Coordinates of C-alpha atoms in Angstrom, one line a residue:
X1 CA 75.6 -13.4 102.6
X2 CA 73.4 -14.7 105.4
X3 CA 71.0 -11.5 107.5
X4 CA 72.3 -12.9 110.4
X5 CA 75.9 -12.2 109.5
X6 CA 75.3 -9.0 108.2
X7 CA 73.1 -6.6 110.2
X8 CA 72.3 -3.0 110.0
X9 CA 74.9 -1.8 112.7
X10 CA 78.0 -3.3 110.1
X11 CA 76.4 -1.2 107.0
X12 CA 75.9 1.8 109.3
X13 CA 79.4 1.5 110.2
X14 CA 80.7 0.9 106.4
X15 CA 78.7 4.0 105.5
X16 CA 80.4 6.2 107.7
X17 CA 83.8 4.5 106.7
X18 CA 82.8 5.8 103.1
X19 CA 81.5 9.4 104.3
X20 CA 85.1 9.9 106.0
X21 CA 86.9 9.3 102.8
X22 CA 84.8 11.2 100.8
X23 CA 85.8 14.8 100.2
X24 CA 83.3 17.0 101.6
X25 CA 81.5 18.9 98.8
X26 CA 82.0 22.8 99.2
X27 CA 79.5 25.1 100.4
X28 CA 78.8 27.8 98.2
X29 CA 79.3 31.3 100.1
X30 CA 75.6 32.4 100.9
X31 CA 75.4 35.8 99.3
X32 CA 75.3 38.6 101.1
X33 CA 71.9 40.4 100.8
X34 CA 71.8 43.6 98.7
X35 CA 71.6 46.6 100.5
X36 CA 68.2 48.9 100.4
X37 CA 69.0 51.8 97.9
X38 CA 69.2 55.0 98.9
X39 CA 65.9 57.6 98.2
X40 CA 68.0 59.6 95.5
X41 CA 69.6 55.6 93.9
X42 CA 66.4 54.1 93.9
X43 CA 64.6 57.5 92.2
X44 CA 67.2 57.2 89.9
X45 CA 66.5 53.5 89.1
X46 CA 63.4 53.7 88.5
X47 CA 63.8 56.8 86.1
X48 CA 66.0 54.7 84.2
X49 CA 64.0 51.6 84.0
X50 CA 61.1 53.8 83.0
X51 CA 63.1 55.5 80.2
X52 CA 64.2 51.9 78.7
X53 CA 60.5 50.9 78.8
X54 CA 59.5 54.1 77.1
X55 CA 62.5 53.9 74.7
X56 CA 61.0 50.3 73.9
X57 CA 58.0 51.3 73.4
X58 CA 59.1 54.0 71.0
X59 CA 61.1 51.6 68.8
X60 CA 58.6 49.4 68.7
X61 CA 56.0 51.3 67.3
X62 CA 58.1 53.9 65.8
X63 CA 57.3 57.2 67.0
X64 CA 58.5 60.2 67.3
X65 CA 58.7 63.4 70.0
X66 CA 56.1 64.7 68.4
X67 CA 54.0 61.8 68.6
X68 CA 54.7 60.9 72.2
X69 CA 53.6 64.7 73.1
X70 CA 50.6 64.9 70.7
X71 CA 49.4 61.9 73.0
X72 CA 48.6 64.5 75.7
X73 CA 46.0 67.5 75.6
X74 CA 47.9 70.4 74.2
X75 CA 48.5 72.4 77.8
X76 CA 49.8 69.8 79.1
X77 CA 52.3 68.9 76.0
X78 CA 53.6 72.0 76.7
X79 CA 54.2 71.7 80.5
X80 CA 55.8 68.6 80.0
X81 CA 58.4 69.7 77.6
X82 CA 59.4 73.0 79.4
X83 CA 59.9 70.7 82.1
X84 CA 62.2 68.6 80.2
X85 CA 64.0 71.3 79.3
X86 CA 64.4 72.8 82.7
X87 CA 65.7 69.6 83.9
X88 CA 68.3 69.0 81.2
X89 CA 69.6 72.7 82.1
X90 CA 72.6 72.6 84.4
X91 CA 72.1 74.4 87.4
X92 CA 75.0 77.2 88.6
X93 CA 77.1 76.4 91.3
X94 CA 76.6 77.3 94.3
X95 CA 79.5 79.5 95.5
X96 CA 80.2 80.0 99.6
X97 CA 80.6 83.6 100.3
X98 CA 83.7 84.0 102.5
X99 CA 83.9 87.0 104.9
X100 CA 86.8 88.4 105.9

């Protein structure tokens, strides 16, 4: 073929032909954007991302409770596991006093 018999307006023109019988691809659905935890979810995540570390870390070298407490000075050893076992105490319900 000849440039003066084919110009750039005809393959323009033979391009779109092929773009309408194409099928057009399909968008993926943008994903919605993940909502900002709450204070009390996002406390709770990062307590439970710090306990997998520190269960890691415990594998990994192999230590025990006692080993993890010796770490700190003796007073403070202490403090931290009567606070652990305040917290894994259940606390009483509450119960709403009625009056009659």
């Amino acid at each position: 073929m000849s440039s003066k018999s084919y110009d750039f307006r005809q393959f323009q023109a033979e391009l779109a032909a092929l773009d309408q019988t194409k099928p057009e691809p399909k968008q993926p659905k943008p994903q919605p954007k993940p909502r900002p935890l709450g204070k009390k979810a996002a406390e709770a995540e990062r307590l439970a991302r710090a306990r997998t570390e520190f269960l890691a870390l415990r594998e990994r070298y192999q230590l025990s409770v006692a080993d993890v407490v010796a770490f700190f000075p003796e007073e403070e050893g202490i403090a931290y596991l009567q606070q652990l076992l305040v917290a894994s105490e259940k606390k009483p319900r509450r119960r709403k006093i009625i009056e009659t």
